[in-house]
Coordinates of C-alpha atoms in Angstrom, one line a residue:
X11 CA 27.7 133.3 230.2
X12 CA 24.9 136.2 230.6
X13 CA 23.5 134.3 233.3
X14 CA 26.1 132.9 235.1
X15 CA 27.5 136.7 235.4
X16 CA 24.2 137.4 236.6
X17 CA 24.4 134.8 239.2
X18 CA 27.6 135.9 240.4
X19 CA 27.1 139.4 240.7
X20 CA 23.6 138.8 242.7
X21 CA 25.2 136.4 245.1
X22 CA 27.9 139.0 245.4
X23 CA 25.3 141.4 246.5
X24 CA 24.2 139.7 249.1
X25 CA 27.2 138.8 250.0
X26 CA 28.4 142.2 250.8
X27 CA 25.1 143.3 252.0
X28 CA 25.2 140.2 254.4
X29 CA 28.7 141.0 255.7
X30 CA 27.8 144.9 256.2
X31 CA 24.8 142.9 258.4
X32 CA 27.3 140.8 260.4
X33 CA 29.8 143.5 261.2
X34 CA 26.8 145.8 262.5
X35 CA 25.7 143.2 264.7
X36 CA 29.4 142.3 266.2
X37 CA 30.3 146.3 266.9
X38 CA 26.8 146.5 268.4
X39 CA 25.0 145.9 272.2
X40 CA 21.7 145.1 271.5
X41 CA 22.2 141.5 271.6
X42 CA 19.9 141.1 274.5
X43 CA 18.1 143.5 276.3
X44 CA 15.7 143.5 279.7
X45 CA 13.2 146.1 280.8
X46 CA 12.7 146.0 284.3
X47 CA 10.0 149.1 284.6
X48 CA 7.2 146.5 284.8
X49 CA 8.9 144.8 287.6
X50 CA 9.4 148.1 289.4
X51 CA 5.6 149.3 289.3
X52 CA 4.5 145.8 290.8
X53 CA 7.2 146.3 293.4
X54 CA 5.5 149.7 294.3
X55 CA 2.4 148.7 294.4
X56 CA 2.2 145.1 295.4
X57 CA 5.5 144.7 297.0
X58 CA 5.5 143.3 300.4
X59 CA 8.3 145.4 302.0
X60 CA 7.6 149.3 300.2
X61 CA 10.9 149.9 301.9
X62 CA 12.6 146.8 299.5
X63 CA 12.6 149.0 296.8
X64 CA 15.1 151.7 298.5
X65 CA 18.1 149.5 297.9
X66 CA 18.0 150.8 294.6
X67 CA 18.9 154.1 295.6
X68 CA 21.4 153.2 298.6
X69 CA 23.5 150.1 296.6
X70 CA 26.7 151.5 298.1
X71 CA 25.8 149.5 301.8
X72 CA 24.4 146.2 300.1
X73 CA 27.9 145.4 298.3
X74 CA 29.8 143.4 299.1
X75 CA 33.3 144.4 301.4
X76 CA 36.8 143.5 300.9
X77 CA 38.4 141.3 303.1
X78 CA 41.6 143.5 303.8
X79 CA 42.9 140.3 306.4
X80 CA 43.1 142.7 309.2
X81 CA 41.5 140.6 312.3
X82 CA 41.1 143.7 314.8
X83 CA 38.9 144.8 311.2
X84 CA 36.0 147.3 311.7
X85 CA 33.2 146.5 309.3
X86 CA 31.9 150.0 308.9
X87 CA 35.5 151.5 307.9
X88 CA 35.9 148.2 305.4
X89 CA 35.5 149.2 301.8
X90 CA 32.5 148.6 299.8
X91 CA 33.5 146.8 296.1
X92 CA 33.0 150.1 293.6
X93 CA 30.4 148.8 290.8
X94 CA 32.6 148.4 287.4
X95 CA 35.9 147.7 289.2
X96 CA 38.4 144.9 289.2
X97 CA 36.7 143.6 292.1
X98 CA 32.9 143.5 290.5
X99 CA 34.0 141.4 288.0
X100 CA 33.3 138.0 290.1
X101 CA 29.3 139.0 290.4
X102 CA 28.5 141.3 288.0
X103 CA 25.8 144.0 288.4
X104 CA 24.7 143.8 291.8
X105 CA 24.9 139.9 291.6
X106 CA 27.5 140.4 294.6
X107 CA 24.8 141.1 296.6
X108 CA 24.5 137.5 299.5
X109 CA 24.1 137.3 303.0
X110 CA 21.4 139.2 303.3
X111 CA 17.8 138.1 303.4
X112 CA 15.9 140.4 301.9
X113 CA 17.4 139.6 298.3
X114 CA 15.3 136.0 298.3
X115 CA 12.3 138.4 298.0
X116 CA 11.8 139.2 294.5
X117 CA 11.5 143.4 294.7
X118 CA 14.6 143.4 296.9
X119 CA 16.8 143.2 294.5
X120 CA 18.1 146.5 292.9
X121 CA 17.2 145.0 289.2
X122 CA 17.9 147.7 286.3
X123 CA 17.2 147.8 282.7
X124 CA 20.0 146.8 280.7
X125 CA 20.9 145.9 277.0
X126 CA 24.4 143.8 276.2
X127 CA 26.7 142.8 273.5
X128 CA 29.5 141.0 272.6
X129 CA 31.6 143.7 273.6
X130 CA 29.6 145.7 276.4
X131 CA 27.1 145.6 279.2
X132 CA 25.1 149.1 279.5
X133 CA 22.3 150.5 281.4
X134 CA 19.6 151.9 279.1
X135 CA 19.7 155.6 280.1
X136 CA 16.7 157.9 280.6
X137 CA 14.5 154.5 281.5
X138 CA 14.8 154.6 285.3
X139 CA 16.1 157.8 287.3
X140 CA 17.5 155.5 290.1
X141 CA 20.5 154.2 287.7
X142 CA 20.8 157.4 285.8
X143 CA 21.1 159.2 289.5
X144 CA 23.6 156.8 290.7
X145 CA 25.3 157.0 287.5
X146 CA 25.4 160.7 287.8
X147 CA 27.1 160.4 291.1
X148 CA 29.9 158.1 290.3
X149 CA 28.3 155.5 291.8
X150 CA 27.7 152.7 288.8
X151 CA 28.9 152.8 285.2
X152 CA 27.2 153.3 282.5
X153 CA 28.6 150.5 280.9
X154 CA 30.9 147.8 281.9
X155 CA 32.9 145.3 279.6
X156 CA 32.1 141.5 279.1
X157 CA 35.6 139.9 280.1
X158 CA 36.6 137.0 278.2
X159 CA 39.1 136.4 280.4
X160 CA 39.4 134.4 283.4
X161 CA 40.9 135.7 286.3
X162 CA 41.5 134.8 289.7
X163 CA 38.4 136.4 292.1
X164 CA 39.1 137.7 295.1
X165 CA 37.5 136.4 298.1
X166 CA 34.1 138.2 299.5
X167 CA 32.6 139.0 302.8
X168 CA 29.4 136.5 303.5
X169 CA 29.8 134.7 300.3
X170 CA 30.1 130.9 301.6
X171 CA 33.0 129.2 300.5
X172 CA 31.3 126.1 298.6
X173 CA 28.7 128.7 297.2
X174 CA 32.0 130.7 295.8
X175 CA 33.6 127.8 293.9
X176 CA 30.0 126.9 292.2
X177 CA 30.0 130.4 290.9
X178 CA 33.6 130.5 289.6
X179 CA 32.8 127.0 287.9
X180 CA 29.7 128.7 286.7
X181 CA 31.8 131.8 285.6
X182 CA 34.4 129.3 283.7
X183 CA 31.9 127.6 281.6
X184 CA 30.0 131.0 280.5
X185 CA 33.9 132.4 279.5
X186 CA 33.9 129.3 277.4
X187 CA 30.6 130.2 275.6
X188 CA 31.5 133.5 275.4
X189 CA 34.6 132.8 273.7
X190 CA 33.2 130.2 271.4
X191 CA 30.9 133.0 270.5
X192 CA 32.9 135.9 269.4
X193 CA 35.6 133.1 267.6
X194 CA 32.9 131.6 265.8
X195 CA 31.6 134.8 264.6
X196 CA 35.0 136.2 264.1
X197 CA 35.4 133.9 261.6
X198 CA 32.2 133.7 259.9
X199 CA 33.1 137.3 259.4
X200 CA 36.4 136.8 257.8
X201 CA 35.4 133.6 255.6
X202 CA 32.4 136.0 254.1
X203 CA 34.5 138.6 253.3
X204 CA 37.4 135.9 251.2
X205 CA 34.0 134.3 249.7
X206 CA 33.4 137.9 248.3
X207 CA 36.4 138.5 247.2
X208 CA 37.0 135.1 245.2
X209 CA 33.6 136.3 243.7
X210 CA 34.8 139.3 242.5
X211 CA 37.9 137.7 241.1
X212 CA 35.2 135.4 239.4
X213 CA 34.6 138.5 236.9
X214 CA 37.8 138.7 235.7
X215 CA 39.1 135.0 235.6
X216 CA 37.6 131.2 235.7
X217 CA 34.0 132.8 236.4
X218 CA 32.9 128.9 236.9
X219 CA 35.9 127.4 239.1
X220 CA 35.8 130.9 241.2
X221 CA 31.9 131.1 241.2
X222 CA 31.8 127.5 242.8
X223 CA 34.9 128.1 245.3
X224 CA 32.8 131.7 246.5
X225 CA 29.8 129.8 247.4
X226 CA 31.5 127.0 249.2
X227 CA 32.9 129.8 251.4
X228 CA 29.8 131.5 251.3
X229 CA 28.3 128.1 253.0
X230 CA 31.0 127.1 255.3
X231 CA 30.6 131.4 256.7
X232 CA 26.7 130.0 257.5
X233 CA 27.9 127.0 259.0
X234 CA 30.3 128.8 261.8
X235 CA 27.3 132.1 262.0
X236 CA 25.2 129.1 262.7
X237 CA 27.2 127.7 265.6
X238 CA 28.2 131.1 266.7
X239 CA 23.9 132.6 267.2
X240 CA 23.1 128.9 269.1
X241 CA 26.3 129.2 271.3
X242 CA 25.0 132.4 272.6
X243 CA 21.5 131.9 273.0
X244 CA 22.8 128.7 274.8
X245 CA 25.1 131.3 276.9
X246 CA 22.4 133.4 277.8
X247 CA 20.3 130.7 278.8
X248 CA 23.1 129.2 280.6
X249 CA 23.2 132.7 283.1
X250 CA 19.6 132.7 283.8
X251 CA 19.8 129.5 285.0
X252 CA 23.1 129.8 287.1
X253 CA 23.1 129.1 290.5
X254 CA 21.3 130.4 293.0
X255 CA 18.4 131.5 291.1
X256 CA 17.2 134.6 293.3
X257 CA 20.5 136.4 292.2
X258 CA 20.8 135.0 288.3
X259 CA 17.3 134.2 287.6
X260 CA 15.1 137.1 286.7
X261 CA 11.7 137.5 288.2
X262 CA 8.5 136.6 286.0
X263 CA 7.4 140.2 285.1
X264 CA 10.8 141.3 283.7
X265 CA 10.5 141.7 280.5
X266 CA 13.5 140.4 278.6
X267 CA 15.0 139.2 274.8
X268 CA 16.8 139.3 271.8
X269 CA 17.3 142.7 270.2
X270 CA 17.8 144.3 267.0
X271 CA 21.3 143.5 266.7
X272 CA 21.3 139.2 266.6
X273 CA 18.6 140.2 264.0
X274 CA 20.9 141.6 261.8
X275 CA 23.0 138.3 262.1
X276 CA 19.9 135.9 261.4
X277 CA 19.5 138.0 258.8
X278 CA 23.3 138.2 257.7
X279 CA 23.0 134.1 258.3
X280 CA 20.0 134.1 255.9
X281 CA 21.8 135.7 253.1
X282 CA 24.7 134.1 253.2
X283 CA 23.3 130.7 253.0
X284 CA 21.1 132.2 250.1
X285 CA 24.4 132.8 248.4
X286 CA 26.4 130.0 248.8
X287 CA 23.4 127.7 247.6
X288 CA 23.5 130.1 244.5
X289 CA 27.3 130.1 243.6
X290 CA 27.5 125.9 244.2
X291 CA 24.3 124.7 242.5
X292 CA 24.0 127.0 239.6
X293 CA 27.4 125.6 237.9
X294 CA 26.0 122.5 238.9
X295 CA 22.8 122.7 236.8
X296 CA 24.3 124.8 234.3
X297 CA 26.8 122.1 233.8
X298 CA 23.9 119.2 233.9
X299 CA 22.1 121.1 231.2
X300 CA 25.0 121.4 229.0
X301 CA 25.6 117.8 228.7
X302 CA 21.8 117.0 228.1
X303 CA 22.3 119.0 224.8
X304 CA 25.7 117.8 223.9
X305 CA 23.9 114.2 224.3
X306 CA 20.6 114.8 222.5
X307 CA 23.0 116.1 219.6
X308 CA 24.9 112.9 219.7
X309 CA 21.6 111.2 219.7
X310 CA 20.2 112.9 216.7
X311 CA 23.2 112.5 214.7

């Protein structure tokens, strides 16, 4: 009974220490971060345009406009889309950016570093003075919230009609990922913390029966943290490779991946698969054992 209270309490540990893990990584943004201050010195040095690089600085006339449905419309008194607002939502970031040539070039587009969440999108601040100046001004947000709702765009200036549906179709399927994500994980969260609980009941009452039931809780918490992590590497794939690429891809010397925060849930995955192996197979060996020497006893008599 020593050991088995041994067992329990260690799987218990990590348990806890695994859920602590988990909740860190959901209430934090460094899922996935890019630095884009390579990008920028190649754009300085070897960029073809040096003037490409001053959209980053003046974003406000590279937006795109509102349609306000007036036909006698003046396009210099039509209203640039505010980054962060309702309307940004559609193209996010200075995605909104089409109709204009220079943004098939790879330095023309105003490409910040960023690091994102589940929650939140931010701009890494004190890494490039252009974002931190616009920031200053009003201009850009810091930080802007991942939606995971869907809701109806509004429709843009020199955005192509066909183009516009394969975005929203694009934008559907990635609110689907999203939301599979943040579910999945929701859950994993919850099931770990009943697994720790029925563990801790397991000190007090039926250690084997509660011991058993912990670590199959324990296990089926890996199982949705599992299908949670490869949802969202599969989202994050997903919009790098949206359509078209020279506003969704990033270019080849931007550096960009995972951050400290999914580590904490590999690592949160880790132990609690470690646990739930613990809690289901040690009553199962324990169990094994004890009838090997119940039947050698027989035998000998």
């Amino acid at each position: 009974m020593e050991k088995q209270a041994l067992v329990t309490a260690l799987s218990l540990l990590m348990s806890v220490f695994s859920l602590l893990l988990l909740v860190t990584a959901i209430f934090t943004d460094h899922w996935y971060e890019t630095d884009t201050r390579r990008h920028k010195e190649n754009c300085d040095k070897y960029g073809s345009d040096s003037n490409d690089q001053k959209n980053r600085e003046m974003p406000i006339y590279h937006l795109p406009l509102v349609d306000n449905g007036n036909s006698k419309r003046n396009v210099a008194l039509m209203k640039p889309i505010h980054v962060g607002s309702r309307e940004e939502e559609l193209l996010e970031n200075w995605r909104a950016i089409l109709g204009m040539g220079i943004l098939e070039t790879e330095c023309g587009r105003p490409l910040f570093s960023t690091y994102s969440g589940m929650w939140r999108k931010c701009y890494f601040e004190g890494m490039d003075r252009d974002i931190d100046k616009l920031i200053s001004k009003g201009i850009a947000d810091r930080c802007t919230t991942v939606k995971y709702h869907f809701s109806q765009p509004i429709r843009l200036r020199n955005i192509p009609l066909n183009l516009t549906r394969t975005i929203q179709q694009d934008e559907w399927h990635l609110l689907h990922l999203r939301r599979i994500t943040a579910g999945f994980l929701g859950m994993a969260a919850a099931v770990l913390l009943c697994g720790s609980i029925v563990a801790t009941v397991g000190f007090f009452w039926e250690e084997s029966l509660t011991q058993h039931v912990s670590g199959l809780l324990f296990l089926m918490a890996g199982i949705f943290c599992t299908i949670s992590l490869c949802t969202y590497a599969a989202s994050v794939s997903y919009d790098l490779s949206r359509n078209p690429p020279f506003i969704y891809g990033l270019p080849g010397d931007v550096d960009h991946g995972y951050g400290w925060s999914i580590f904490c849930a590999w690592v949160s995955l880790g132990l609690t698969v470690a646990s739930g192996c613990l809690c289901t197979t040690y009553p199962l060996i324990s169990r094994t054992k004890a009838l090997r020497s119940k039947t050698a006893r027989e035998s000998s008599v």
